[in-house]
Each structure stands twice: as structure tokens, then as C-alpha cells.
Amino acid sequence: MNHSARGFVTGLRSRYGASPLHLLLVLASFVLAGYAGIRLLKGDTLGVVIWFVGAALLHDLVLLPFYSVTDRAAQWLCRGSREPGGGTHRPSVNYLRVPTFVAGVLFLVWWPLILRQGGRYTADTGLSADGFLARWLLVTAGLFLASALVLIVRTWLRLRPERKEIRARARARGATK
Amino acid sequence: MGNMKLRFPPPRPPVFKGGLHDARTATSIGRWLGPAFAVCFVTGLVSHFMQHPPGSLIDHIPSRPSWGYRLTQGLHVASGTAAIPLLLAKLWTVYPRLFEWPPLRSVRHAVERLSVALLVAGAVFELATGLLNTVQWYPWPFSFVPVHYAVAWLVTGALVLHIAVKAPEIRAHWSRRSPGTLTLPAQDGPDRRSLLAAVGAAVGAVTLTTVGQSFTPLKDFILFAPRHPDRGPQSLPVNRTAAAAGVGRIADEEYRLTVAGPRPYTLTLDELRALPQHEVELPIACVEGWSASAHWTGVRVVDLLDRTGAPPHARVRVVSLQLRGGYRVSEMGHEHARDPLTLLALRLNGEELDPDHGYPARLIAPNRPGVLQTKWVGRLEVLS
């Protein structure tokens, strides 16, 4: 590499913040985006832009804050149930989080069917749109139930040594009487 | 118990104290999200070129394997659906970056953020529009196919750039023992594994309850898929009923099949039924992601073409009698037109076609998107 080429690379690094390869990749990506953009905006330009920007805004400013706040509330609830004494054995908020998250994702993915949006489903497919809501409610109930069962079993297993100790102490008391 | 009262913090920019908004979590999820997007993009390209082959490419679309489109489109919809929980988790992990301060540090930082903005908006847009398409709901003012296709390129370009820019960080956090991972607080490990397990469970749940619509061994687990491979007229799903297409039941005596070629001719339904009939087992595989195999009986298209004296490399245009809806006309290259499995089907699973399946005659060809398996066929045109 001769002096002026090295000077160009160093100059670019100091002013741009990365190597020329980085800049080339960025340019290639933006040119591709431009190509896609030309195809994209051929028809209803405003409609496409509204939906494109709207998708990100809806996710970042509505959906994500909504479930973050819900999660905070769940954490606060679980913290509130802490036992007064030790407080080391409070059930993890995850027993609430996991079934809610799975049920929530199922709802998010299939809400047009669950809430009968769109309206053309039956006309186009000849199938009934019934049953999606009932199935989702049943699946959600099943998820919470399964989580509760796991919590019960784990709590029971965790407390087994303590129970053994209590029984042993009771037996010992009985023997000394 | 004294610390149980609610305290409202004074308003200020959001501070993210929680763990897991870190590069290791982002990398762990990205390792799954990247392949999901890659599969979705490649299978989407396959579907696009099969439906809208540019120029003379139509003659190079292979008609085998007969289950090809069933596989690629099933993968397309399954990988896109599975990507939804992965994308949600990934965006949650990197959410604090949205509120970085100062928002722009250098030219490089500015272009990177612009690219990430394109990537996030494009990825959410693609998954949302693709998903609504699977339930055939089109609430937007634009045409779905060209926009979904164009944004796929935009997302892919931004994704390749994103991976290239983040390559050092990805490498540093690739595994549990990578150098970058080891610098993160060790107590986050179990939490991170719980998060990833929950995301895995959500991916499993959306996949298991829907993938049976194309992967029929799992059809008993279908709870939310828009289609069940066994449900529909004659136990086979349809995408457009005869009523929706505005054809209703076509009267036998009024039906004519016109074959426009070097020696044009017209057949009545009885004449069509009197021609040599062949039975094939072929899947009908829809762009919306469902597919099901069925037994079809009818006249080979190649026989109809030979009768009109069509040249061996001629393309064929198939015209429907439907009055409403898209895909009234489809075209086939010579590979499909000459394939012995390509039928003008008159019967489905041993019975006459239901009007919803295209009574009295429909096209069924191997390795072909469902929307191009034209129903209520009234005319075949040999294109030179």
C-alpha cells in the first residue's frame, strides 16, 4: 500500500469511524434498499410508508411498553407475596411469566382468527370460523394449570427434607414421652 | 414488610436496570432468528419466481419433484411463524438501544442506526403482512405480493449488513464460554437460560399448533392453523369457493373446453370424459402455507396439446371461467405442460369435483403453487 492510499484509509477511519469495507457494505445495503424502495413505492406510496413506519412504531411504542409494564406488574405482585420471615423461598415470577408469554404469543399470531377479524375467512374457504377463541382459552387455561402443577410439585419436593425433619422430631418427642 | 408501599418515580428517560439486555442474549436469539429469516427469504424467492417468472424463466421451472412447492412453501410459512416469538424476544433484548444518548455519535453510528431502523421496521412489516395473508385478511391499501416481495429484499440487505457490522460482537458472545460472554455478570446465566427456554417454548407452541397444515403427520395437533388438510369440500381445503369466484355450479350442457392451438377444437363435457383418463396422486400446496395430497383423475394436458398439434416447446395459458378474484389466468412452461402428471382433472378422490374444487374441470400439476392450479378451466391456449 502506498502512502496516499494509507492516508485515505486512516482519514476515513478517523472521520467515518470504521474501515472502508464497512462503508462499502453500508452503501451496498442502502443501494439494495433503494432498489426495493423503487419497487415498493410504485403503487400506493403513502399507504406503504404508513404501514412500514407504523409497524415499527406500533411494536416499539405500544406493544413492547405494554408487555414490559405487564411484566413489571407481575414482578411486583410476586414480590408482594414474599413471606415475612426468611423470604428466600418465594415462588419465581417465571411460573406466571412463561404461560402468559406462550399464550400471549399464540394470541398475537392468531388474533385475526381468534377475534374473527377480516371477515372473508368463511367466504373464501368454506370453513367455519368458530372454535378458535374457545381453543385459545382452553390452551391458555391448560398452560396456567401446567405451570401451577410444576410449582406444586417443585414446592413439595423442596419442602421434603423439612417435612422429614419435622416428622423425625415428632417421633423423637413421642419416644421420650 | 415496611418496604411494601408503592412509590412512583419522577418522570425521566427510561432506565433499563434489568439484565439480559445484553449481547449474549441477543446473539443466542439471533442464532435462531437469522436462519429462520434465511429460510423464509430463500423459500419466498422460490415461490415468487414460480408465481411470477421473469421473461423466459417460465420454461426453466422444473415440474419435479412433485412435492417441491409443498416443501418450500410449507417451510416459508412455518419459518415465518416461528420467527415471530424470536423477533419479539430479540427486539425486547435490544430495546434499550432505542434510547441511546446521544442518539448519533458519528457518521458511522448514524448510518448503522438508519440501517437497523430499516431492518426492524421491515422485519415487523414482513412478519405481520405475511401472517395476515395466511388468514386471507388484507386490511392495507396496497397489493400484498409486490410489497411483501420488495420488503423482503430490503430486510435481507439490512440483515446482511447488520450481521457484518455485529460480527465481532457475535463472535465474542457466540457460546457460553466465549470471551465476551465471560465478562457479563455470572448471575444472569440462569435467568438467560430461563428466557431462552420460554422463547423456545413459544416457538414450539406456535409451530406445533399450526405446522400440521402442511406437515400432515402433525395434523392432529392443529389448534390455530387457518387450515386443516382434511377439512373443506370433499375433505380438501380450498382458497376460493365457487360462490366467491362468481361461477357457482356450471351446467354440464353449457360447458365447453376450447383448446386454441394450430388446430383449434372444442370439447363438450361428455367428450372430455370420453378421452383416456389417468389417475395421479398430487399435492395441492397453497401460498398461504397449507397443503394436502389427493387422488386426481382426468385428461393429460399433453394429450390435449398433441391433439391440437402444439409444438413441443410451446407454453400454455390456462383460462378460468371464474368471474371474480385474481389468478383467473395462469401460464405453464413446456416442462409442466408436457409432464405426464399434469392433468385437466375431472374427479377428486374418486368423486366428481365439487364446484368449490373447480367443477367440471381444473388444472392439477406437480410442483406448482396452488393459485396457479386454475379451477373451472374453460380454455387452453397454446402460446408460440
mmCIF file of N, CA and C in Angstrom, chain B residues 71-173:
data_model
loop_
_atom_site.group_PDB
_atom_site.id
_atom_site.type_symbol
_atom_site.label_atom_id
_atom_site.label_comp_id
_atom_site.label_asym_id
_atom_site.label_seq_id
_atom_site.Cartn_x
_atom_site.Cartn_y
_atom_site.Cartn_z
ATOM 1 N N LEU B 71 -43.073 -28.449 -0.085
ATOM 2 C CA LEU B 71 -42.000 -28.347 0.914
ATOM 3 C C LEU B 71 -41.566 -26.895 1.115
ATOM 4 N N THR B 72 -41.260 -26.207 -0.004
ATOM 5 C CA THR B 72 -40.690 -24.863 0.161
ATOM 6 C C THR B 72 -41.710 -23.906 0.775
ATOM 7 N N GLN B 73 -42.963 -24.003 0.345
ATOM 8 C CA GLN B 73 -43.930 -23.041 0.870
ATOM 9 C C GLN B 73 -44.338 -23.392 2.295
ATOM 10 N N GLY B 74 -44.379 -24.704 2.596
ATOM 11 C CA GLY B 74 -44.628 -25.108 3.983
ATOM 12 C C GLY B 74 -43.540 -24.552 4.889
ATOM 13 N N LEU B 75 -42.281 -24.642 4.433
ATOM 14 C CA LEU B 75 -41.161 -24.103 5.199
ATOM 15 C C LEU B 75 -41.266 -22.587 5.318
ATOM 16 N N HIS B 76 -41.691 -21.945 4.239
ATOM 17 C CA HIS B 76 -41.783 -20.479 4.236
ATOM 18 C C HIS B 76 -42.718 -19.997 5.349
ATOM 19 N N VAL B 77 -43.904 -20.566 5.385
ATOM 20 C CA VAL B 77 -44.885 -20.117 6.373
ATOM 21 C C VAL B 77 -44.488 -20.582 7.780
ATOM 22 N N ALA B 78 -43.947 -21.807 7.890
ATOM 23 C CA ALA B 78 -43.553 -22.296 9.225
ATOM 24 C C ALA B 78 -42.389 -21.479 9.787
ATOM 25 N N SER B 79 -41.386 -21.176 8.943
ATOM 26 C CA SER B 79 -40.240 -20.421 9.465
ATOM 27 C C SER B 79 -40.653 -18.986 9.788
ATOM 28 N N GLY B 80 -41.523 -18.409 8.984
ATOM 29 C CA GLY B 80 -42.002 -17.052 9.266
ATOM 30 C C GLY B 80 -42.794 -17.004 10.558
ATOM 31 N N THR B 81 -43.638 -18.009 10.785
ATOM 32 C CA THR B 81 -44.433 -18.044 12.022
ATOM 33 C C THR B 81 -43.522 -18.251 13.225
ATOM 34 N N ALA B 82 -42.549 -19.151 13.084
ATOM 35 C CA ALA B 82 -41.628 -19.418 14.202
ATOM 36 C C ALA B 82 -40.777 -18.193 14.512
ATOM 37 N N ALA B 83 -40.548 -17.350 13.489
ATOM 38 C CA ALA B 83 -39.705 -16.166 13.696
ATOM 39 C C ALA B 83 -40.403 -15.116 14.548
ATOM 40 N N ILE B 84 -41.722 -15.184 14.684
ATOM 41 C CA ILE B 84 -42.445 -14.124 15.404
ATOM 42 C C ILE B 84 -42.014 -14.046 16.874
ATOM 43 N N PRO B 85 -42.100 -15.167 17.654
ATOM 44 C CA PRO B 85 -41.619 -15.053 19.042
ATOM 45 C C PRO B 85 -40.133 -14.726 19.128
ATOM 46 N N LEU B 86 -39.345 -15.233 18.168
ATOM 47 C CA LEU B 86 -37.908 -14.944 18.189
ATOM 48 C C LEU B 86 -37.662 -13.452 17.979
ATOM 49 N N LEU B 87 -38.392 -12.859 17.024
ATOM 50 C CA LEU B 87 -38.208 -11.428 16.761
ATOM 51 C C LEU B 87 -38.656 -10.594 17.959
ATOM 52 N N LEU B 88 -39.769 -10.982 18.576
ATOM 53 C CA LEU B 88 -40.242 -10.244 19.752
ATOM 54 C C LEU B 88 -39.181 -10.264 20.845
ATOM 55 N N ALA B 89 -38.613 -11.443 21.100
ATOM 56 C CA ALA B 89 -37.611 -11.565 22.162
ATOM 57 C C ALA B 89 -36.355 -10.776 21.813
ATOM 58 N N LYS B 90 -35.963 -10.858 20.566
ATOM 59 C CA LYS B 90 -34.759 -10.156 20.113
ATOM 60 C C LYS B 90 -34.943 -8.635 20.271
ATOM 61 N N LEU B 91 -36.101 -8.130 19.846
ATOM 62 C CA LEU B 91 -36.331 -6.687 19.945
ATOM 63 C C LEU B 91 -36.436 -6.249 21.400
ATOM 64 N N TRP B 92 -36.988 -7.113 22.256
ATOM 65 C CA TRP B 92 -37.043 -6.789 23.677
ATOM 66 C C TRP B 92 -35.627 -6.669 24.230
ATOM 67 N N THR B 93 -34.755 -7.583 23.810
ATOM 68 C CA THR B 93 -33.380 -7.585 24.314
ATOM 69 C C THR B 93 -32.642 -6.307 23.940
ATOM 70 N N VAL B 94 -32.834 -5.837 22.710
ATOM 71 C CA VAL B 94 -32.056 -4.680 22.253
ATOM 72 C C VAL B 94 -32.821 -3.361 22.426
ATOM 73 N N TYR B 95 -34.003 -3.438 23.073
ATOM 74 C CA TYR B 95 -34.861 -2.247 23.178
ATOM 75 C C TYR B 95 -34.160 -1.041 23.792
ATOM 76 N N PRO B 96 -33.337 -1.209 24.864
ATOM 77 C CA PRO B 96 -32.691 -0.028 25.454
ATOM 78 C C PRO B 96 -31.863 0.768 24.449
ATOM 79 N N ARG B 97 -31.366 0.099 23.412
ATOM 80 C CA ARG B 97 -30.553 0.813 22.418
ATOM 81 C C ARG B 97 -31.347 1.908 21.696
ATOM 82 N N LEU B 98 -32.673 1.754 21.697
ATOM 83 C CA LEU B 98 -33.520 2.747 21.034
ATOM 84 C C LEU B 98 -33.372 4.110 21.708
ATOM 85 N N PHE B 99 -33.039 4.077 23.021
ATOM 86 C CA PHE B 99 -32.976 5.332 23.779
ATOM 87 C C PHE B 99 -31.538 5.755 24.067
ATOM 88 N N GLU B 100 -30.619 5.275 23.236
ATOM 89 C CA GLU B 100 -29.214 5.635 23.397
ATOM 90 C C GLU B 100 -29.040 7.154 23.435
ATOM 91 N N TRP B 101 -28.103 7.605 24.246
ATOM 92 C CA TRP B 101 -27.833 9.040 24.333
ATOM 93 C C TRP B 101 -26.337 9.287 24.292
ATOM 94 N N PRO B 102 -25.817 10.140 23.447
ATOM 95 C CA PRO B 102 -26.511 10.906 22.404
ATOM 96 C C PRO B 102 -26.984 9.989 21.274
ATOM 97 N N PRO B 103 -28.081 10.379 20.618
ATOM 98 C CA PRO B 103 -28.660 9.481 19.612
ATOM 99 C C PRO B 103 -27.713 9.208 18.449
ATOM 100 N N LEU B 104 -26.914 10.169 18.056
ATOM 101 C CA LEU B 104 -25.990 9.959 16.937
ATOM 102 C C LEU B 104 -24.602 10.414 17.357
ATOM 103 N N ARG B 105 -23.630 9.470 17.270
ATOM 104 C CA ARG B 105 -22.283 9.811 17.724
ATOM 105 C C ARG B 105 -21.346 10.143 16.568
ATOM 106 N N SER B 106 -21.560 9.487 15.427
ATOM 107 C CA SER B 106 -20.676 9.717 14.285
ATOM 108 C C SER B 106 -21.438 9.367 13.020
ATOM 109 N N VAL B 107 -20.805 9.622 11.879
ATOM 110 C CA VAL B 107 -21.452 9.266 10.610
ATOM 111 C C VAL B 107 -21.724 7.764 10.582
ATOM 112 N N ARG B 108 -20.724 7.009 11.021
ATOM 113 C CA ARG B 108 -20.864 5.559 11.036
ATOM 114 C C ARG B 108 -22.046 5.138 11.906
ATOM 115 N N HIS B 109 -22.117 5.734 13.101
ATOM 116 C CA HIS B 109 -23.195 5.408 14.018
ATOM 117 C C HIS B 109 -24.545 5.745 13.389
ATOM 118 N N ALA B 110 -24.598 6.896 12.702
ATOM 119 C CA ALA B 110 -25.852 7.337 12.075
ATOM 120 C C ALA B 110 -26.305 6.343 11.013
ATOM 121 N N VAL B 111 -25.379 5.912 10.125
ATOM 122 C CA VAL B 111 -25.807 5.007 9.058
ATOM 123 C C VAL B 111 -26.174 3.634 9.631
ATOM 124 N N GLU B 112 -25.471 3.224 10.680
ATOM 125 C CA GLU B 112 -25.819 1.937 11.304
ATOM 126 C C GLU B 112 -27.214 1.977 11.904
ATOM 127 N N ARG B 113 -27.514 3.086 12.575
ATOM 128 C CA ARG B 113 -28.844 3.196 13.188
ATOM 129 C C ARG B 113 -29.931 3.248 12.116
ATOM 130 N N LEU B 114 -29.639 3.958 11.029
ATOM 131 C CA LEU B 114 -30.621 4.033 9.940
ATOM 132 C C LEU B 114 -30.886 2.628 9.388
ATOM 133 N N SER B 115 -29.807 1.866 9.236
ATOM 134 C CA SER B 115 -29.954 0.517 8.713
ATOM 135 C C SER B 115 -30.737 -0.369 9.679
ATOM 136 N N VAL B 116 -30.462 -0.212 10.989
ATOM 137 C CA VAL B 116 -31.200 -1.009 11.978
ATOM 138 C C VAL B 116 -32.680 -0.614 11.966
ATOM 139 N N ALA B 117 -32.954 0.697 11.793
ATOM 140 C CA ALA B 117 -34.351 1.135 11.724
ATOM 141 C C ALA B 117 -35.062 0.462 10.548
ATOM 142 N N LEU B 118 -34.383 0.417 9.398
ATOM 143 C CA LEU B 118 -34.958 -0.258 8.228
ATOM 144 C C LEU B 118 -35.193 -1.735 8.532
ATOM 145 N N LEU B 119 -34.207 -2.349 9.193
ATOM 146 C CA LEU B 119 -34.298 -3.778 9.493
ATOM 147 C C LEU B 119 -35.476 -4.066 10.413
ATOM 148 N N VAL B 120 -35.615 -3.273 11.483
ATOM 149 C CA VAL B 120 -36.685 -3.527 12.452
ATOM 150 C C VAL B 120 -38.047 -3.303 11.800
ATOM 151 N N ALA B 121 -38.198 -2.140 11.137
ATOM 152 C CA ALA B 121 -39.495 -1.851 10.517
ATOM 153 C C ALA B 121 -39.814 -2.906 9.460
ATOM 154 N N GLY B 122 -38.818 -3.250 8.646
ATOM 155 C CA GLY B 122 -39.049 -4.227 7.583
ATOM 156 C C GLY B 122 -39.383 -5.594 8.123
ATOM 157 N N ALA B 123 -38.665 -6.026 9.178
ATOM 158 C CA ALA B 123 -38.901 -7.366 9.726
ATOM 159 C C ALA B 123 -40.298 -7.455 10.337
ATOM 160 N N VAL B 124 -40.681 -6.436 11.121
ATOM 161 C CA VAL B 124 -42.024 -6.462 11.712
ATOM 162 C C VAL B 124 -43.071 -6.431 10.606
ATOM 163 N N PHE B 125 -42.846 -5.589 9.609
ATOM 164 C CA PHE B 125 -43.790 -5.453 8.487
ATOM 165 C C PHE B 125 -43.944 -6.790 7.745
ATOM 166 N N GLU B 126 -42.823 -7.466 7.458
ATOM 167 C CA GLU B 126 -42.886 -8.721 6.709
ATOM 168 C C GLU B 126 -43.655 -9.791 7.468
ATOM 169 N N LEU B 127 -43.323 -9.950 8.760
ATOM 170 C CA LEU B 127 -43.981 -10.997 9.531
ATOM 171 C C LEU B 127 -45.468 -10.682 9.695
ATOM 172 N N ALA B 128 -45.788 -9.396 9.928
ATOM 173 C CA ALA B 128 -47.193 -9.034 10.126
ATOM 174 C C ALA B 128 -47.998 -9.232 8.837
ATOM 175 N N THR B 129 -47.480 -8.759 7.710
ATOM 176 C CA THR B 129 -48.258 -8.877 6.470
ATOM 177 C C THR B 129 -48.347 -10.341 6.031
ATOM 178 N N GLY B 130 -47.240 -11.085 6.190
ATOM 179 C CA GLY B 130 -47.270 -12.497 5.804
ATOM 180 C C GLY B 130 -48.281 -13.268 6.624
ATOM 181 N N LEU B 131 -48.307 -12.964 7.930
ATOM 182 C CA LEU B 131 -49.229 -13.656 8.816
ATOM 183 C C LEU B 131 -50.679 -13.359 8.455
ATOM 184 N N LEU B 132 -50.986 -12.081 8.207
ATOM 185 C CA LEU B 132 -52.369 -11.732 7.870
ATOM 186 C C LEU B 132 -52.751 -12.348 6.526
ATOM 187 N N ASN B 133 -51.768 -12.512 5.638
ATOM 188 C CA ASN B 133 -52.067 -13.162 4.369
ATOM 189 C C ASN B 133 -52.484 -14.618 4.579
ATOM 190 N N THR B 134 -51.896 -15.287 5.589
ATOM 191 C CA THR B 134 -52.272 -16.694 5.801
ATOM 192 C C THR B 134 -53.723 -16.824 6.263
ATOM 193 N N VAL B 135 -54.282 -15.756 6.862
ATOM 194 C CA VAL B 135 -55.706 -15.824 7.201
ATOM 195 C C VAL B 135 -56.546 -15.054 6.177
ATOM 196 N N GLN B 136 -55.922 -14.692 5.075
ATOM 197 C CA GLN B 136 -56.594 -14.014 3.958
ATOM 198 C C GLN B 136 -57.312 -12.741 4.377
ATOM 199 N N TRP B 137 -56.606 -11.954 5.176
ATOM 200 C CA TRP B 137 -57.137 -10.660 5.594
ATOM 201 C C TRP B 137 -56.186 -9.601 5.065
ATOM 202 N N TYR B 138 -56.687 -8.679 4.270
ATOM 203 C CA TYR B 138 -55.836 -7.676 3.634
ATOM 204 C C TYR B 138 -56.314 -6.280 4.015
ATOM 205 N N PRO B 139 -55.987 -5.818 5.248
ATOM 206 C CA PRO B 139 -56.515 -4.518 5.672
ATOM 207 C C PRO B 139 -55.752 -3.322 5.095
ATOM 208 N N TRP B 140 -54.673 -3.557 4.338
ATOM 209 C CA TRP B 140 -53.852 -2.438 3.863
ATOM 210 C C TRP B 140 -54.305 -1.980 2.478
ATOM 211 N N PRO B 141 -53.909 -0.755 2.108
ATOM 212 C CA PRO B 141 -54.403 -0.214 0.839
ATOM 213 C C PRO B 141 -53.583 -0.665 -0.375
ATOM 214 N N PHE B 142 -52.492 -1.399 -0.174
ATOM 215 C CA PHE B 142 -51.623 -1.751 -1.307
ATOM 216 C C PHE B 142 -51.766 -3.231 -1.634
ATOM 217 N N SER B 143 -51.145 -3.620 -2.740
ATOM 218 C CA SER B 143 -51.217 -5.004 -3.173
ATOM 219 C C SER B 143 -50.180 -5.823 -2.392
ATOM 220 N N PHE B 144 -50.601 -6.963 -1.860
ATOM 221 C CA PHE B 144 -49.745 -7.706 -0.938
ATOM 222 C C PHE B 144 -48.469 -8.233 -1.592
ATOM 223 N N VAL B 145 -48.606 -8.952 -2.703
ATOM 224 C CA VAL B 145 -47.471 -9.715 -3.244
ATOM 225 C C VAL B 145 -46.264 -8.832 -3.591
ATOM 226 N N PRO B 146 -46.422 -7.780 -4.408
ATOM 227 C CA PRO B 146 -45.222 -6.998 -4.751
ATOM 228 C C PRO B 146 -44.585 -6.310 -3.549
ATOM 229 N N VAL B 147 -45.401 -5.856 -2.594
ATOM 230 C CA VAL B 147 -44.860 -5.140 -1.439
ATOM 231 C C VAL B 147 -44.142 -6.116 -0.496
ATOM 232 N N HIS B 148 -44.741 -7.265 -0.261
ATOM 233 C CA HIS B 148 -44.111 -8.283 0.593
ATOM 234 C C HIS B 148 -42.774 -8.711 -0.028
ATOM 235 N N TYR B 149 -42.768 -8.815 -1.338
ATOM 236 C CA TYR B 149 -41.552 -9.228 -2.055
ATOM 237 C C TYR B 149 -40.463 -8.156 -1.965
ATOM 238 N N ALA B 150 -40.827 -6.907 -2.195
ATOM 239 C CA ALA B 150 -39.835 -5.829 -2.171
ATOM 240 C C ALA B 150 -39.253 -5.643 -0.768
ATOM 241 N N VAL B 151 -40.110 -5.698 0.256
ATOM 242 C CA VAL B 151 -39.617 -5.503 1.621
ATOM 243 C C VAL B 151 -38.697 -6.666 2.017
ATOM 244 N N ALA B 152 -38.929 -7.857 1.447
ATOM 245 C CA ALA B 152 -38.049 -8.986 1.744
ATOM 246 C C ALA B 152 -36.616 -8.676 1.329
ATOM 247 N N TRP B 153 -36.444 -8.031 0.179
ATOM 248 C CA TRP B 153 -35.102 -7.642 -0.265
ATOM 249 C C TRP B 153 -34.510 -6.612 0.673
ATOM 250 N N LEU B 154 -35.336 -5.658 1.044
ATOM 251 C CA LEU B 154 -34.872 -4.600 1.946
ATOM 252 C C LEU B 154 -34.405 -5.198 3.273
ATOM 253 N N VAL B 155 -35.205 -6.113 3.827
ATOM 254 C CA VAL B 155 -34.851 -6.730 5.109
ATOM 255 C C VAL B 155 -33.570 -7.554 4.962
ATOM 256 N N THR B 156 -33.483 -8.295 3.866
ATOM 257 C CA THR B 156 -32.309 -9.149 3.689
ATOM 258 C C THR B 156 -31.042 -8.316 3.569
ATOM 259 N N GLY B 157 -31.106 -7.236 2.808
ATOM 260 C CA GLY B 157 -29.942 -6.359 2.684
ATOM 261 C C GLY B 157 -29.537 -5.799 4.034
ATOM 262 N N ALA B 158 -30.526 -5.310 4.783
ATOM 263 C CA ALA B 158 -30.232 -4.726 6.090
ATOM 264 C C ALA B 158 -29.727 -5.795 7.061
ATOM 265 N N LEU B 159 -30.236 -7.021 6.912
ATOM 266 C CA LEU B 159 -29.831 -8.107 7.817
ATOM 267 C C LEU B 159 -28.386 -8.531 7.561
ATOM 268 N N VAL B 160 -28.012 -8.631 6.285
ATOM 269 C CA VAL B 160 -26.633 -8.998 5.951
ATOM 270 C C VAL B 160 -25.682 -7.938 6.511
ATOM 271 N N LEU B 161 -26.049 -6.671 6.328
ATOM 272 C CA LEU B 161 -25.225 -5.589 6.868
ATOM 273 C C LEU B 161 -25.148 -5.674 8.388
ATOM 274 N N HIS B 162 -26.289 -5.921 9.007
ATOM 275 C CA HIS B 162 -26.353 -5.998 10.470
ATOM 276 C C HIS B 162 -25.416 -7.086 10.990
ATOM 277 N N ILE B 163 -25.458 -8.267 10.352
ATOM 278 C CA ILE B 163 -24.603 -9.373 10.800
ATOM 279 C C ILE B 163 -23.135 -9.016 10.585
ATOM 280 N N ALA B 164 -22.837 -8.362 9.444
ATOM 281 C CA ALA B 164 -21.448 -7.998 9.167
ATOM 282 C C ALA B 164 -20.933 -6.982 10.188
ATOM 283 N N VAL B 165 -21.770 -5.974 10.487
ATOM 284 C CA VAL B 165 -21.351 -4.938 11.434
ATOM 285 C C VAL B 165 -21.178 -5.525 12.839
ATOM 286 N N LYS B 166 -22.055 -6.444 13.182
ATOM 287 C CA LYS B 166 -22.023 -7.003 14.538
ATOM 288 C C LYS B 166 -21.129 -8.233 14.646
ATOM 289 N N ALA B 167 -20.458 -8.603 13.544
ATOM 290 C CA ALA B 167 -19.686 -9.847 13.553
ATOM 291 C C ALA B 167 -18.736 -9.954 14.745
ATOM 292 N N PRO B 168 -17.961 -8.889 15.090
ATOM 293 C CA PRO B 168 -17.073 -9.027 16.252
ATOM 294 C C PRO B 168 -17.831 -9.315 17.541
ATOM 295 N N GLU B 169 -18.979 -8.626 17.720
ATOM 296 C CA GLU B 169 -19.769 -8.856 18.934
ATOM 297 C C GLU B 169 -20.379 -10.254 18.946
ATOM 298 N N ILE B 170 -20.830 -10.699 17.757
ATOM 299 C CA ILE B 170 -21.425 -12.036 17.663
ATOM 300 C C ILE B 170 -20.366 -13.078 18.026
ATOM 301 N N ARG B 171 -19.157 -12.877 17.479
ATOM 302 C CA ARG B 171 -18.079 -13.833 17.748
ATOM 303 C C ARG B 171 -17.756 -13.853 19.247
ATOM 304 N N ALA B 172 -17.742 -12.664 19.853
ATOM 305 C CA ALA B 172 -17.362 -12.588 21.267
ATOM 306 C C ALA B 172 -18.428 -13.182 22.187
ATOM 307 N N HIS B 173 -19.651 -13.373 21.684
ATOM 308 C CA HIS B 173 -20.727 -13.875 22.555
ATOM 309 C C HIS B 173 -21.361 -15.133 21.986
#
